[in-house]
mmCIF file with all atom_site columns, C-alpha atoms in Angstrom:
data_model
loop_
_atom_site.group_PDB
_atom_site.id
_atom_site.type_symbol
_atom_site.label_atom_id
_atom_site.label_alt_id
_atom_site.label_comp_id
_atom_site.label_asym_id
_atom_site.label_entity_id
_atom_site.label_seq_id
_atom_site.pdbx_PDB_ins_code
_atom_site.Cartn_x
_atom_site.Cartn_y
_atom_site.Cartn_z
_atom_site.occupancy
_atom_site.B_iso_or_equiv
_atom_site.pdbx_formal_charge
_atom_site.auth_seq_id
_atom_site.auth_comp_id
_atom_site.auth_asym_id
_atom_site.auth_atom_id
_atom_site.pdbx_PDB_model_num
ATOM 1  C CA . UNK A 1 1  ? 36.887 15.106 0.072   1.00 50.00 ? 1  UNK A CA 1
ATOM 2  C CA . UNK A 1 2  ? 35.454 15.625 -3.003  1.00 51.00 ? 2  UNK A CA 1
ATOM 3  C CA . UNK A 1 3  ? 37.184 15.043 -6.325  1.00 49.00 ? 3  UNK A CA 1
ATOM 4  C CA . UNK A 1 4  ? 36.997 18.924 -6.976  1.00 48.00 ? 4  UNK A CA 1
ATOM 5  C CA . UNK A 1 5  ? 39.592 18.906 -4.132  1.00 73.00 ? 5  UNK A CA 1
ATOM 6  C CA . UNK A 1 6  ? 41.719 16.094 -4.780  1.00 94.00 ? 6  UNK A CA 1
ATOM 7  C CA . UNK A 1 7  ? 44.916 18.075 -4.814  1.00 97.00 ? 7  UNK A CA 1
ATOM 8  C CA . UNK A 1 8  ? 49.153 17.268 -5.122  1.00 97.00 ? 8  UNK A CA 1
ATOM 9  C CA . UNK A 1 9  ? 51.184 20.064 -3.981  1.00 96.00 ? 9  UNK A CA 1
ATOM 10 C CA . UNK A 1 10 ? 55.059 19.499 -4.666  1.00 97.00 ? 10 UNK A CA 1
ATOM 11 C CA . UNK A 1 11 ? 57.662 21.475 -3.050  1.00 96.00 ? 11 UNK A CA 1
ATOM 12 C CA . UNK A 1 12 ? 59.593 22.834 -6.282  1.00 94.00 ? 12 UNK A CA 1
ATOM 13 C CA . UNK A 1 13 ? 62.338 24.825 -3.774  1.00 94.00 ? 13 UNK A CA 1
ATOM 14 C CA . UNK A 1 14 ? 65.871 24.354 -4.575  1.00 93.00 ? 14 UNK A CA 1
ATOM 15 C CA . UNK A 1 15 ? 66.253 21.934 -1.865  1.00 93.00 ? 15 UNK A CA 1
ATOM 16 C CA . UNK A 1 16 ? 63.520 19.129 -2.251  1.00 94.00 ? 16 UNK A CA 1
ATOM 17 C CA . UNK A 1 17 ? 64.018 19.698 -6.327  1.00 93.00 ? 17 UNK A CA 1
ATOM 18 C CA . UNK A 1 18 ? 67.553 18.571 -5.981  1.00 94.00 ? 18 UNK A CA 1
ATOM 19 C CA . UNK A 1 19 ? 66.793 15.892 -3.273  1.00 95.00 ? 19 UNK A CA 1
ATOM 20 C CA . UNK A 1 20 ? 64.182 14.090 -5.792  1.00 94.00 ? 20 UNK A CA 1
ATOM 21 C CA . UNK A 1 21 ? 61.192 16.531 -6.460  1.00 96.00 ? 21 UNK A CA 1
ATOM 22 C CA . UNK A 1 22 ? 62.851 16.881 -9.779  1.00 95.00 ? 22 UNK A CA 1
ATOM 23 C CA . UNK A 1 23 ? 61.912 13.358 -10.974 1.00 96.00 ? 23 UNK A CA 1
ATOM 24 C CA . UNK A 1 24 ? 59.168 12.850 -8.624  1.00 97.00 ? 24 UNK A CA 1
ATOM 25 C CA . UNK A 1 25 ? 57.183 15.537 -10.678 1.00 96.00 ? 25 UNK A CA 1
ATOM 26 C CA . UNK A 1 26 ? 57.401 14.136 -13.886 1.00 96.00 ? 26 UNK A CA 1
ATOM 27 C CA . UNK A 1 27 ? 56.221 10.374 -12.324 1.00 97.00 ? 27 UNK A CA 1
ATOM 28 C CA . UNK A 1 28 ? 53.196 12.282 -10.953 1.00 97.00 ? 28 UNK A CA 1
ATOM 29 C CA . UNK A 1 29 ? 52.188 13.312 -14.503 1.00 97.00 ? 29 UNK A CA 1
ATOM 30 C CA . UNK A 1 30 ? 52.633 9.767  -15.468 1.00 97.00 ? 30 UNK A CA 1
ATOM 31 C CA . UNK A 1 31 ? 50.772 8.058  -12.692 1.00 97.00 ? 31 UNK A CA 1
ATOM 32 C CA . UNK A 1 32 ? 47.866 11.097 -13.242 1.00 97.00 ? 32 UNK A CA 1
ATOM 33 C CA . UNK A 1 33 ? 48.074 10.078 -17.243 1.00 96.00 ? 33 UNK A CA 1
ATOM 34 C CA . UNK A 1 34 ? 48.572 6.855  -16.844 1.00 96.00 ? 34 UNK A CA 1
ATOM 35 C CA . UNK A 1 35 ? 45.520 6.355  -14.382 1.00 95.00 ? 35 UNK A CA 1
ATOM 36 C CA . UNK A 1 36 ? 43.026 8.759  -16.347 1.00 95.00 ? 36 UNK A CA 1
ATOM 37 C CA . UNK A 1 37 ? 43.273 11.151 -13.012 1.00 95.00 ? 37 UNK A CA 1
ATOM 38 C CA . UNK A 1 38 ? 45.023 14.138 -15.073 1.00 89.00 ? 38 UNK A CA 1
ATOM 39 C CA . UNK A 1 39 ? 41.762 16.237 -15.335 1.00 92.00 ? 39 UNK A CA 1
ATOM 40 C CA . UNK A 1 40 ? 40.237 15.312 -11.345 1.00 93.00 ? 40 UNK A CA 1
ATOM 41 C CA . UNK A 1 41 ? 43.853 15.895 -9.503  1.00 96.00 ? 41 UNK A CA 1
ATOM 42 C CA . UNK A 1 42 ? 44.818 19.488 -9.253  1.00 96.00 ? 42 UNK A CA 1
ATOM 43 C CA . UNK A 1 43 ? 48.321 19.174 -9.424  1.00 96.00 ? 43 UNK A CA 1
ATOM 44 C CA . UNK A 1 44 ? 50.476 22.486 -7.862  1.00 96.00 ? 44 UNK A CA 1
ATOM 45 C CA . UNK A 1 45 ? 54.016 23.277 -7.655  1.00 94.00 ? 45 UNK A CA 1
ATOM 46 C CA . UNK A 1 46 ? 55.116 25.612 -4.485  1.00 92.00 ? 46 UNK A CA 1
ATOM 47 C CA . UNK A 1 47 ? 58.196 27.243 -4.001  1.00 90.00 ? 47 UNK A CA 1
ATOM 48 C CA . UNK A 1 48 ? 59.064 26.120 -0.612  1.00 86.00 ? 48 UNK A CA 1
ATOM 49 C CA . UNK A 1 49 ? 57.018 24.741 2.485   1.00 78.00 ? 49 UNK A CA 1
ATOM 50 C CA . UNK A 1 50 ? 60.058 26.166 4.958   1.00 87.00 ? 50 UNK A CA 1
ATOM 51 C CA . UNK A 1 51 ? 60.959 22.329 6.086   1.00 89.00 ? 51 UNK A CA 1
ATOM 52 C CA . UNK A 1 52 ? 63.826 22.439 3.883   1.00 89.00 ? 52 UNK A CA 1
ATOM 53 C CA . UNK A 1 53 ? 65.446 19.534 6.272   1.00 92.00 ? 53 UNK A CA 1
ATOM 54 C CA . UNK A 1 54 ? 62.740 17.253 5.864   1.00 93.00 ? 54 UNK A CA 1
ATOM 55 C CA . UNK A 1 55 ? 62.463 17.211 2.123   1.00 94.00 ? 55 UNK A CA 1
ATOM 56 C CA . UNK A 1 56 ? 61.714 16.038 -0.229  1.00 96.00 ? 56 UNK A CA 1
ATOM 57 C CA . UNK A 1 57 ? 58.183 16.940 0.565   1.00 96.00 ? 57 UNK A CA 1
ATOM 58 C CA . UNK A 1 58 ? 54.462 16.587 -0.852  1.00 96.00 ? 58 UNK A CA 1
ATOM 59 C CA . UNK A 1 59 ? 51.124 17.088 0.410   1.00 96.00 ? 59 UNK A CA 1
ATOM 60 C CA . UNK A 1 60 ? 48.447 14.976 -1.025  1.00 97.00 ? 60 UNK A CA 1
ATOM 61 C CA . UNK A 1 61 ? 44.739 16.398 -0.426  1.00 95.00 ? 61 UNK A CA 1
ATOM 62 C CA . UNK A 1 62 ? 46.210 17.996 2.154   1.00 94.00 ? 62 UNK A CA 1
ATOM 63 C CA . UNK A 1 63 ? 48.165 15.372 3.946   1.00 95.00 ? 63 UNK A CA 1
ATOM 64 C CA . UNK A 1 64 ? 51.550 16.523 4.042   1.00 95.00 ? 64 UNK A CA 1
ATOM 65 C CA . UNK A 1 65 ? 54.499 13.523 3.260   1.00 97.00 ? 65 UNK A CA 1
ATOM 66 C CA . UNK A 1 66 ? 58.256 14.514 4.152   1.00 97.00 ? 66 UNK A CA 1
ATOM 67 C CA . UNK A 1 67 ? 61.256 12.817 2.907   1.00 96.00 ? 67 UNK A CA 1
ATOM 68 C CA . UNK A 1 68 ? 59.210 11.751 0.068   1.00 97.00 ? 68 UNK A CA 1
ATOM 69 C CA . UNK A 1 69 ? 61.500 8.391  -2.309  1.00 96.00 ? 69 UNK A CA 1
ATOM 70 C CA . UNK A 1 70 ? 60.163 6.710  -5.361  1.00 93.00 ? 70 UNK A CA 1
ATOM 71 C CA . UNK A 1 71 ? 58.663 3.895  -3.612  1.00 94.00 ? 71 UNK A CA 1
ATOM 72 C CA . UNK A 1 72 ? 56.737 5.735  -1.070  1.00 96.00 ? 72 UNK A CA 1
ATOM 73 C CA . UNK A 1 73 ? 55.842 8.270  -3.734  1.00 97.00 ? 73 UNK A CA 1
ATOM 74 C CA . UNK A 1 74 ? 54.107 4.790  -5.878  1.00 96.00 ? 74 UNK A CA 1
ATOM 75 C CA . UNK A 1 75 ? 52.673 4.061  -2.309  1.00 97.00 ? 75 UNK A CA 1
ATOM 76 C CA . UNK A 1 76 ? 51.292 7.728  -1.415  1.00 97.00 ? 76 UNK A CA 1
ATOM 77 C CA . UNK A 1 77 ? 49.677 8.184  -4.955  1.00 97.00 ? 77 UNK A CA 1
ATOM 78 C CA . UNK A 1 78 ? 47.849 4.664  -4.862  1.00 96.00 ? 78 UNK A CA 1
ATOM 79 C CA . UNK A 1 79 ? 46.589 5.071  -0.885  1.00 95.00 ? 79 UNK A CA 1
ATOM 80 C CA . UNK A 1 80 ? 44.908 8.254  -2.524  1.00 96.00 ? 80 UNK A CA 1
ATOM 81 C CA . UNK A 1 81 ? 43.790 7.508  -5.763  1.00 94.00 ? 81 UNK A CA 1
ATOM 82 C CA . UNK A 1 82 ? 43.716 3.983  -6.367  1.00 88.00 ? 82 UNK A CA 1
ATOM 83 C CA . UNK A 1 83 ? 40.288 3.690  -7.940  1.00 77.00 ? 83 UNK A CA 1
ATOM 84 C CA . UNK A 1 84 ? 38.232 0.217  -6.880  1.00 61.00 ? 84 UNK A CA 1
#
């Protein structure tokens, strides 16, 4: 994958918003800031993936993650795009 392609897409429904989506969006911007990955990481919101049970959910370049906390967000994020 190229870094053209390196893509988040966050479910932004009302159910994985309310289960965590909510923060987990704004600690994405931070990680992408934080990390200097804000202008290679295509980062989408999406109404609902229809796996409302599952959620929260993310895919991550095209990897799709499911009941998505904070520490297996910090773990998804630097599997891929830890830089080194």
């Amino acid at each position: 994958m190229t870094e053209s392609e390196r893509e988040i897409v966050i479910c932004m429904g009302s159910t994985c918003f309310s289960r965590g989506n909510a923060k987990h969006l704004g600690f994405i911007q931070d990680y992408l800031k934080a990390n200097q990955l804000d202008a290679e990481v295509k980062l989408v919101g999406h109404l609902c993936q229809s796996v409302c049970n599952e959620g929260p959910n993310l895919v991550v370049n095209g990897q799709t993650y499911n009941r998505v906390d904070q520490a297996a967000l910090a773990t998804i994020l630097e599997r891929h795009f830890a830089k080194g």
